[in-house]
mmCIF file of C-alpha atoms and ligand atoms in Angstrom:
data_model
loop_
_atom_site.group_PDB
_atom_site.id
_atom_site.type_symbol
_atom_site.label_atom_id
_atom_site.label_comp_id
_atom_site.label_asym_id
_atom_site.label_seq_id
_atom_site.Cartn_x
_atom_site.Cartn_y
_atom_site.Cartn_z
ATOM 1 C CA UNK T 76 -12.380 -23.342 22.869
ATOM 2 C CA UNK T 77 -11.019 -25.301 25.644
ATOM 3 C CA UNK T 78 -9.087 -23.603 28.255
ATOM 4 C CA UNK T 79 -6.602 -25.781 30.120
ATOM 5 C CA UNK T 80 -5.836 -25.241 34.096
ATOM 6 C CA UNK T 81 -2.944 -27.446 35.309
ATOM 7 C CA UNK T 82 -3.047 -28.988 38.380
ATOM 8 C CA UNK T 83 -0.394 -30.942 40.298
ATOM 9 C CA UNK T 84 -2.418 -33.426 42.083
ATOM 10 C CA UNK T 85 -6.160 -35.060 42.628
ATOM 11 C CA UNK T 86 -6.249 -32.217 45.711
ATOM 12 C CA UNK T 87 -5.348 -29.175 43.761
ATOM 13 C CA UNK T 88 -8.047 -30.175 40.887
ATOM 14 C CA UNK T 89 -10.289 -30.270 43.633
ATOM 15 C CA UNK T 90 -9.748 -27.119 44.667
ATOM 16 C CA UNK T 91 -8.986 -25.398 41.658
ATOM 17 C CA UNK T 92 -12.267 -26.805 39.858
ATOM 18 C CA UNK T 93 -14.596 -26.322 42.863
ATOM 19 C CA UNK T 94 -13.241 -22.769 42.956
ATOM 20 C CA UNK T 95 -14.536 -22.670 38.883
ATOM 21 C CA UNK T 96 -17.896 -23.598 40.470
ATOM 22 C CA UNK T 97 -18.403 -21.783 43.036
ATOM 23 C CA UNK T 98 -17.663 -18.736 40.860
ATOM 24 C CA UNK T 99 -20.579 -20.130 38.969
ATOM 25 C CA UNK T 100 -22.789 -20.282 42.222
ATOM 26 C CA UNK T 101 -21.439 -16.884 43.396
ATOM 27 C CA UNK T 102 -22.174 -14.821 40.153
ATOM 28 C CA UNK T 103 -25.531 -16.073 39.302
ATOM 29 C CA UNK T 104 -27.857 -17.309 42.461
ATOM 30 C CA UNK T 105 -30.166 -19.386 40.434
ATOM 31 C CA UNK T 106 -27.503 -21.131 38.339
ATOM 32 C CA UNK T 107 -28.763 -24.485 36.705
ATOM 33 C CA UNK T 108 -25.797 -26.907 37.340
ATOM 34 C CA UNK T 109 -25.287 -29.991 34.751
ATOM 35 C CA UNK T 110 -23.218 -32.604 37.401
ATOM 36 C CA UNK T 111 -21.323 -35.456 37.309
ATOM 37 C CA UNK T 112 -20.783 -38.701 39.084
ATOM 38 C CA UNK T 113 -17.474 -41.124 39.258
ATOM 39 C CA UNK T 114 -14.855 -40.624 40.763
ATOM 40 C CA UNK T 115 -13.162 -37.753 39.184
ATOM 41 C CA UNK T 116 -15.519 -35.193 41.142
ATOM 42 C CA UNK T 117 -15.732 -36.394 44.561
ATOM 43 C CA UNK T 118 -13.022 -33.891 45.885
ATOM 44 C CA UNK T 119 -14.759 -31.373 44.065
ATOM 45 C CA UNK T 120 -18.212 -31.924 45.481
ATOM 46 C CA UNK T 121 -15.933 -32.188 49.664
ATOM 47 C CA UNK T 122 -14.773 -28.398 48.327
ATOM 48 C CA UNK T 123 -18.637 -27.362 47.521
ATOM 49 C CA UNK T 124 -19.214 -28.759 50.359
ATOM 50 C CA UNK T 125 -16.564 -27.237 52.862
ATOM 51 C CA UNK T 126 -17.596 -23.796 51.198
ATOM 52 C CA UNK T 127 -21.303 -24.442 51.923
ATOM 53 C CA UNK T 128 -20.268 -25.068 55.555
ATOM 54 C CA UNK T 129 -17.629 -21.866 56.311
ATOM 55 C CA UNK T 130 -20.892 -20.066 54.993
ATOM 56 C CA UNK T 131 -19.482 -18.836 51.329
ATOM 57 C CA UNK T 132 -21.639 -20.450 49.128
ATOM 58 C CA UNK T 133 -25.877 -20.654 49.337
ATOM 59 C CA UNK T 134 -27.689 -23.565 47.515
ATOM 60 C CA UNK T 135 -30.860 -22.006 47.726
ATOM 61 C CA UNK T 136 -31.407 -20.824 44.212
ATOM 62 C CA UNK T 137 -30.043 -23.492 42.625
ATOM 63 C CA UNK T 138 -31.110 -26.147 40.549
ATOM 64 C CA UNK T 139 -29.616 -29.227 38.740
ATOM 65 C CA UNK T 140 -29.526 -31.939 36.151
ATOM 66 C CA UNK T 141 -27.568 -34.944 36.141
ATOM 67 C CA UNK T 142 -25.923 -36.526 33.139
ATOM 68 C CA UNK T 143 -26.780 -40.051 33.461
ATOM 69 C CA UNK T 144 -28.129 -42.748 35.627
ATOM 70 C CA UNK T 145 -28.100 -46.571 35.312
ATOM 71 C CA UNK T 146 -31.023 -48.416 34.173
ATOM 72 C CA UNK T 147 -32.690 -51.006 36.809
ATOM 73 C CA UNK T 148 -31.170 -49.179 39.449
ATOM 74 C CA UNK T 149 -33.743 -47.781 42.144
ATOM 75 C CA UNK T 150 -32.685 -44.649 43.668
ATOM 76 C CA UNK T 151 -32.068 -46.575 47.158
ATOM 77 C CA UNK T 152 -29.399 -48.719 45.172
ATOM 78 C CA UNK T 153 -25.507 -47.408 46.902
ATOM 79 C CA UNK T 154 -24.476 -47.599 43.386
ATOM 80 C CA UNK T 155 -27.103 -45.314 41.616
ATOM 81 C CA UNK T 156 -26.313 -41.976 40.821
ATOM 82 C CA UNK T 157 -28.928 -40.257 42.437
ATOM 83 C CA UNK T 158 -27.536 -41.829 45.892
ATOM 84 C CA UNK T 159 -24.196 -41.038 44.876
ATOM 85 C CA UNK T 160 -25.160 -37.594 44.459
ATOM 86 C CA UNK T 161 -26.795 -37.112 47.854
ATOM 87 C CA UNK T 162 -24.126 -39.183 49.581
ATOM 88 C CA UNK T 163 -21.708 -36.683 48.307
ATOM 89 C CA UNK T 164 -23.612 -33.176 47.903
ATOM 90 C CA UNK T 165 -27.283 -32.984 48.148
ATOM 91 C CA UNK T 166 -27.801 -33.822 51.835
ATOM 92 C CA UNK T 167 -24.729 -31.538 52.668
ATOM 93 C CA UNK T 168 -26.111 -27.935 51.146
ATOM 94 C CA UNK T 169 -29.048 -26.006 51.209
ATOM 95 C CA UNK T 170 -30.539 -27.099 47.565
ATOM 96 C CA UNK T 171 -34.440 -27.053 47.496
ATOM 97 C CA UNK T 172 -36.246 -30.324 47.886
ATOM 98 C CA UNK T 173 -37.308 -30.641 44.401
ATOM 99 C CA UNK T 174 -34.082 -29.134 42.979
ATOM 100 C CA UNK T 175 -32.661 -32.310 41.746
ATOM 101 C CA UNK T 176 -33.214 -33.999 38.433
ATOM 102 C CA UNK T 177 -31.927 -37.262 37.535
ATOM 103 C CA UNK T 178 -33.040 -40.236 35.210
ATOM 104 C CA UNK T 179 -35.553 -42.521 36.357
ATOM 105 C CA UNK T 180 -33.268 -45.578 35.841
ATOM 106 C CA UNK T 181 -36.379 -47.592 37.026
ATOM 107 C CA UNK T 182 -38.459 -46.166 33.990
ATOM 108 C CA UNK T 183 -39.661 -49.525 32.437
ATOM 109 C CA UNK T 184 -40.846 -46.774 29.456
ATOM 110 C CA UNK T 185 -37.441 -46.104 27.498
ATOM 111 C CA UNK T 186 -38.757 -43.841 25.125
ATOM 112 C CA UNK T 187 -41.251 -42.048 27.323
ATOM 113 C CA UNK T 188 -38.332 -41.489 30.129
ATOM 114 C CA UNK T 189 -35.939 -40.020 27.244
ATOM 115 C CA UNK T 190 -38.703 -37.597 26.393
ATOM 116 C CA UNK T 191 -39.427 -37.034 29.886
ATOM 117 C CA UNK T 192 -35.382 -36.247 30.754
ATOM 118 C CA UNK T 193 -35.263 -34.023 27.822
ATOM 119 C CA UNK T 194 -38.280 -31.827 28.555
ATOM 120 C CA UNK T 195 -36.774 -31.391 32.133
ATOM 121 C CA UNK T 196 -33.264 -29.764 30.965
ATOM 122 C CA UNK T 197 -35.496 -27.749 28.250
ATOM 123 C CA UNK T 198 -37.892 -26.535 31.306
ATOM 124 C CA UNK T 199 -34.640 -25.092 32.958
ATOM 125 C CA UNK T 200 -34.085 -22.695 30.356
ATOM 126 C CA UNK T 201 -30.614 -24.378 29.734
ATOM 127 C CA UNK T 202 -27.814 -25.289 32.096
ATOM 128 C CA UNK T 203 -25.249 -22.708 33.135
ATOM 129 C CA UNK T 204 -22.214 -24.991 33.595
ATOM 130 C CA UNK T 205 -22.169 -28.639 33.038
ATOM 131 C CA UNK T 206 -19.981 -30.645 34.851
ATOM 132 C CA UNK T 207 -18.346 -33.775 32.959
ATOM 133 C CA UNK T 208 -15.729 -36.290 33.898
ATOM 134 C CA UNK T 209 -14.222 -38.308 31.066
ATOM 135 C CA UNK T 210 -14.067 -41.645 30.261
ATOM 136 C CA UNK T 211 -10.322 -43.661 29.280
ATOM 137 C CA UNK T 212 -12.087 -44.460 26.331
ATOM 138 C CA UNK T 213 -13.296 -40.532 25.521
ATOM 139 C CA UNK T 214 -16.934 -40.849 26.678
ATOM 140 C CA UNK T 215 -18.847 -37.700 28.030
ATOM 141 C CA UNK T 216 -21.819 -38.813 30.012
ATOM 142 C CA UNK T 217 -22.322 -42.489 29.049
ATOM 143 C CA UNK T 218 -22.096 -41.022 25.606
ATOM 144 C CA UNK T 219 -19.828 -44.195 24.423
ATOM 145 C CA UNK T 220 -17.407 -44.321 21.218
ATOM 146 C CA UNK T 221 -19.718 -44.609 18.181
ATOM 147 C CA UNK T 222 -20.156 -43.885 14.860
ATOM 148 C CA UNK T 223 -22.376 -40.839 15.817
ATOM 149 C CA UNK T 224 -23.266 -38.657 17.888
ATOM 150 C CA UNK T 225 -26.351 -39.169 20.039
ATOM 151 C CA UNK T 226 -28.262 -35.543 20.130
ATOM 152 C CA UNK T 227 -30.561 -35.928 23.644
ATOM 153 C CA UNK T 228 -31.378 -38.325 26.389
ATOM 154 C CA UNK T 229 -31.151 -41.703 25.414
ATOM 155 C CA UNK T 230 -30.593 -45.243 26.413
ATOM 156 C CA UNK T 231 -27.606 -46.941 26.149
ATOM 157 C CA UNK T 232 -25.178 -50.166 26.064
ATOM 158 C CA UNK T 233 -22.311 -49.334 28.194
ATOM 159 C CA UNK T 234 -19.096 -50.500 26.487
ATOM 160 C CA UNK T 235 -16.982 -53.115 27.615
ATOM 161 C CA UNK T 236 -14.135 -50.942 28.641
ATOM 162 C CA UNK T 237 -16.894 -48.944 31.146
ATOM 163 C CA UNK T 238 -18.211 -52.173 32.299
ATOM 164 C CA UNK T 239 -14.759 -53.248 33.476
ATOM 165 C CA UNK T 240 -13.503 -49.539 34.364
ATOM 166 C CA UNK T 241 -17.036 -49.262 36.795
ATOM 167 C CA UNK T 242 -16.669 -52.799 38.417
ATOM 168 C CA UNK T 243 -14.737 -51.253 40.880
ATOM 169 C CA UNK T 244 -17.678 -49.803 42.548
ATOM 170 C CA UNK T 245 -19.459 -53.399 42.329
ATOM 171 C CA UNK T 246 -19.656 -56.891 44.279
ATOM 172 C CA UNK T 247 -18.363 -58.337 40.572
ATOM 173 C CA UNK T 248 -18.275 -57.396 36.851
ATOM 174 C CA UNK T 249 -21.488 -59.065 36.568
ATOM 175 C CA UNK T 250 -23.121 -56.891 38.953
ATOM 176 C CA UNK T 251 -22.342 -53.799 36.927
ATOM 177 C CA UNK T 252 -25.948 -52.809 34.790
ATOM 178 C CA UNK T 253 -25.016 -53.110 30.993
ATOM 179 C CA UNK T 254 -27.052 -50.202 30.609
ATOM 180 C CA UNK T 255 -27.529 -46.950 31.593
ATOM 181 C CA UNK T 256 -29.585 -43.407 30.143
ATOM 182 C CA UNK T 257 -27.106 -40.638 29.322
ATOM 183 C CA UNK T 258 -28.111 -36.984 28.262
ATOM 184 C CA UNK T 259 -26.857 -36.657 24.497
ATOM 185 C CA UNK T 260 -24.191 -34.897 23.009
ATOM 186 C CA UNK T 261 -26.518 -32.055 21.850
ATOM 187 C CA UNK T 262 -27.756 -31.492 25.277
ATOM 188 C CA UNK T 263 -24.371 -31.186 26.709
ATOM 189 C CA UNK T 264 -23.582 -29.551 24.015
ATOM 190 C CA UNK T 265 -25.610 -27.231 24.755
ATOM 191 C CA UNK T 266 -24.580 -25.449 28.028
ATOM 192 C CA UNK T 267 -23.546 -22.126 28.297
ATOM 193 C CA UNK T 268 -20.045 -23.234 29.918
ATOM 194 C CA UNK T 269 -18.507 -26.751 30.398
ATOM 195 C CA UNK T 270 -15.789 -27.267 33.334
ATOM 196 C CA UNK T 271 -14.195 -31.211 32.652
ATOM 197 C CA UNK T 272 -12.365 -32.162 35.489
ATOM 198 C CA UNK T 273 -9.466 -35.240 34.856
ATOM 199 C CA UNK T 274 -6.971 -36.888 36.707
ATOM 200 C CA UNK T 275 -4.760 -39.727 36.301
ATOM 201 C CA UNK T 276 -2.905 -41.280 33.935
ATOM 202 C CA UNK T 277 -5.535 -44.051 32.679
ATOM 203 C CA UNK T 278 -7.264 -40.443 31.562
ATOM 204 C CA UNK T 279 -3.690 -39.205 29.604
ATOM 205 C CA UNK T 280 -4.610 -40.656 26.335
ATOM 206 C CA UNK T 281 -8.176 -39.422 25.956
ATOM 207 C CA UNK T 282 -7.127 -35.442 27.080
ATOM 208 C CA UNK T 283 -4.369 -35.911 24.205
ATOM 209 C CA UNK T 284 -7.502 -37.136 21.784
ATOM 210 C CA UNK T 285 -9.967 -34.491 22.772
ATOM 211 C CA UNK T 286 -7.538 -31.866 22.621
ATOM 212 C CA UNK T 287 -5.102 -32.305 19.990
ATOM 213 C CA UNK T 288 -7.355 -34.834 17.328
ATOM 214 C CA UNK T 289 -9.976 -34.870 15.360
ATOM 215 C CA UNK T 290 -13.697 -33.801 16.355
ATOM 216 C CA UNK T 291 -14.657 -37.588 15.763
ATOM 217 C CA UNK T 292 -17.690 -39.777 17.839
ATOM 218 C CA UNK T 293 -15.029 -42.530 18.057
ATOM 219 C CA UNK T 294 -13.460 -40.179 21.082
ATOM 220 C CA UNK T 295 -17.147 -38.392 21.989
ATOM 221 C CA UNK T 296 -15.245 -35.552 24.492
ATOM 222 C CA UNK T 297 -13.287 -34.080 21.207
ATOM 223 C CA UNK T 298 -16.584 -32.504 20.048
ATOM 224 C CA UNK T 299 -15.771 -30.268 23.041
ATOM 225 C CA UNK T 300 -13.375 -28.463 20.584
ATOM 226 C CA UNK T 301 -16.365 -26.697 18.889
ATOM 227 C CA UNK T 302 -17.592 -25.439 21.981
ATOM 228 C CA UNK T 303 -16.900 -21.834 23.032
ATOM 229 C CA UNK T 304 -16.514 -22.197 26.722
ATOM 230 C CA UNK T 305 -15.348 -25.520 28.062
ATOM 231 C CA UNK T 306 -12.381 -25.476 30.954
ATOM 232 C CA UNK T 307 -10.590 -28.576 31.664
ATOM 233 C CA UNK T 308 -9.274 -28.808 35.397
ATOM 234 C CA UNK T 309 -6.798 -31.450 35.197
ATOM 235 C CA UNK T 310 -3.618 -33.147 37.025
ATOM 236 C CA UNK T 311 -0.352 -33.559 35.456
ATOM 237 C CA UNK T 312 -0.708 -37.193 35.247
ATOM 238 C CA UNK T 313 -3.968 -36.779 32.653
ATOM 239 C CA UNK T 314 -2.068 -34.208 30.899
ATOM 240 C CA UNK T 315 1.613 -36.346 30.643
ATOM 241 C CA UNK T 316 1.063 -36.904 26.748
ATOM 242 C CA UNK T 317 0.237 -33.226 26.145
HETATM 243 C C1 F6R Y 46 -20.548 -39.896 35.267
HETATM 244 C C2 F6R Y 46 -20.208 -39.821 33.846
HETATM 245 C C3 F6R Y 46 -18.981 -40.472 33.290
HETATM 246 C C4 F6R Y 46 -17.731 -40.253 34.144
HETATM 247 C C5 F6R Y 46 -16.542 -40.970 33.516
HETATM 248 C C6 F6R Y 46 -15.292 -40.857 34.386
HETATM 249 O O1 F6R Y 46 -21.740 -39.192 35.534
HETATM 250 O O2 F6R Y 46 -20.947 -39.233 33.127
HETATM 251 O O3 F6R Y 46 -18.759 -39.960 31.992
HETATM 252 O O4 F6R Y 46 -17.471 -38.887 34.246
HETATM 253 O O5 F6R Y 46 -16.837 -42.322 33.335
HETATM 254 O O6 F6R Y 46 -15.515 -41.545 35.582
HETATM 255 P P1 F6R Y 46 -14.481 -41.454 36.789
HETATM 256 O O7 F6R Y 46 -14.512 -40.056 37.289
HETATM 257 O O8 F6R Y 46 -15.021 -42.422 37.817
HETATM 258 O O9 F6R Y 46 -13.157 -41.840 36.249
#
């Protein structure tokens, strides 16, 4: 079931979704957070953040697991999602030194770092709440539009529509990796609760397909319907074809 919470603007998601997590944090000390990167989140990881720092929310406890991470990236890379991911929360909270789990994107071993990756989110005993973004074109993770659905960690060609949409954050298009390791649907899949944050209207289109169509890999996010607990924090722009 997917739970919609309307928001007015990029600030109120913020808010409202951080609130979500927090909650999380809050109830259960030692909650195992899935997280995202782009740029959907950022105002939600300044909230954490702010929370952290008015002294309402302790890190201590708890762990986390990344969705993806580009491959050929070292961690030092301003691009990779591990240094997103400190620039924007580690650094700023209390979170134990080895509390962090991302891909190796620098894992010359594609198979053994997929194995790897999935043994880490099975060592957690499962994640609490996962964190996604989404993509325009429906992707979850870097879980791209496909004729089926991936079930763990694997690696990936980005599709052309991500390459372009990402080049943003890059000198050029050709300076965006063509490929990156995502955890798989099943893995997502599996986390007790999922909160989806979305803004904008470039996202409209893909909230109308994982809401209202069918559970299909051609639009990954709509397998979200057969999940029991998934909350979508979004602005009114993503939700103007709704
Ligand atoms: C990032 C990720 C992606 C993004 C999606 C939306 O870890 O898994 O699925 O959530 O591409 O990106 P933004 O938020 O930049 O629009």
């Amino acid at each position: 079931m997917i739970k919609v919470i309307r928001a007015k603007d990029y600030e109120e998601m913020s808010r409202k979704a951080a609130a979500v997590m927090a909650a999380q944090i809050i109830s259960k000390e030692d909650t195992v957070l899935g997280l995202a990167t782009g740029s959907t989140p950022e105002g939600l990881y300044a909230n954490l953040v702010k929370a952290y720092q008015a002294g309402n929310l302790d890190f201590s406890k708890v762990r986390t697991v990344n969705l993806d991470e580009y491959q050929g990236l070292p961690r030092e890379h301003d691009q990779s999602y591990y240094y997103f991911m400190n620039y924007h929360l580690f650094q700023h909270v209390n979170m134990a030194a080895d509390a962090n789990n991302l891909p190796n994107g620098m894992n010359e071993d594609i198979q053994a770092e997929c194995e790897r990756y999935h043994g880490v989110i099975e060592s957690m005993g499962g994640v609490d709440m996962q964190l996604l973004g989404i993509g325009g074109n429906g992707h979850i993770g870097f879980n791209e539009p496909s004729d089926h659905f991936e079930q763990k960690t694997h690696c990936l060609a980005l599709a052309e529509d991500t390459i372009k949409a990402n080049s943003r954050f890059f000198a050029s298009e050709d300076e965006v990796p063509r490929r990156a390791f995502s955890m798989g649907i099943g893995e997502i899949m599996a986390a007790k609760k999922i909160l989806m944050v979305a803004n904008g209207k470039g996202k409209a289109q893909a909230v109308k397909d994982m809401l209202t169509g069918p559970v299909t890999p051609q639009v990954p996010a709509s397998i979200l319907q057969f999940h029991p607990d998934v909350v979508l924090v979004a602005d009114e722009d993503a939700l103007s074809l709704l």
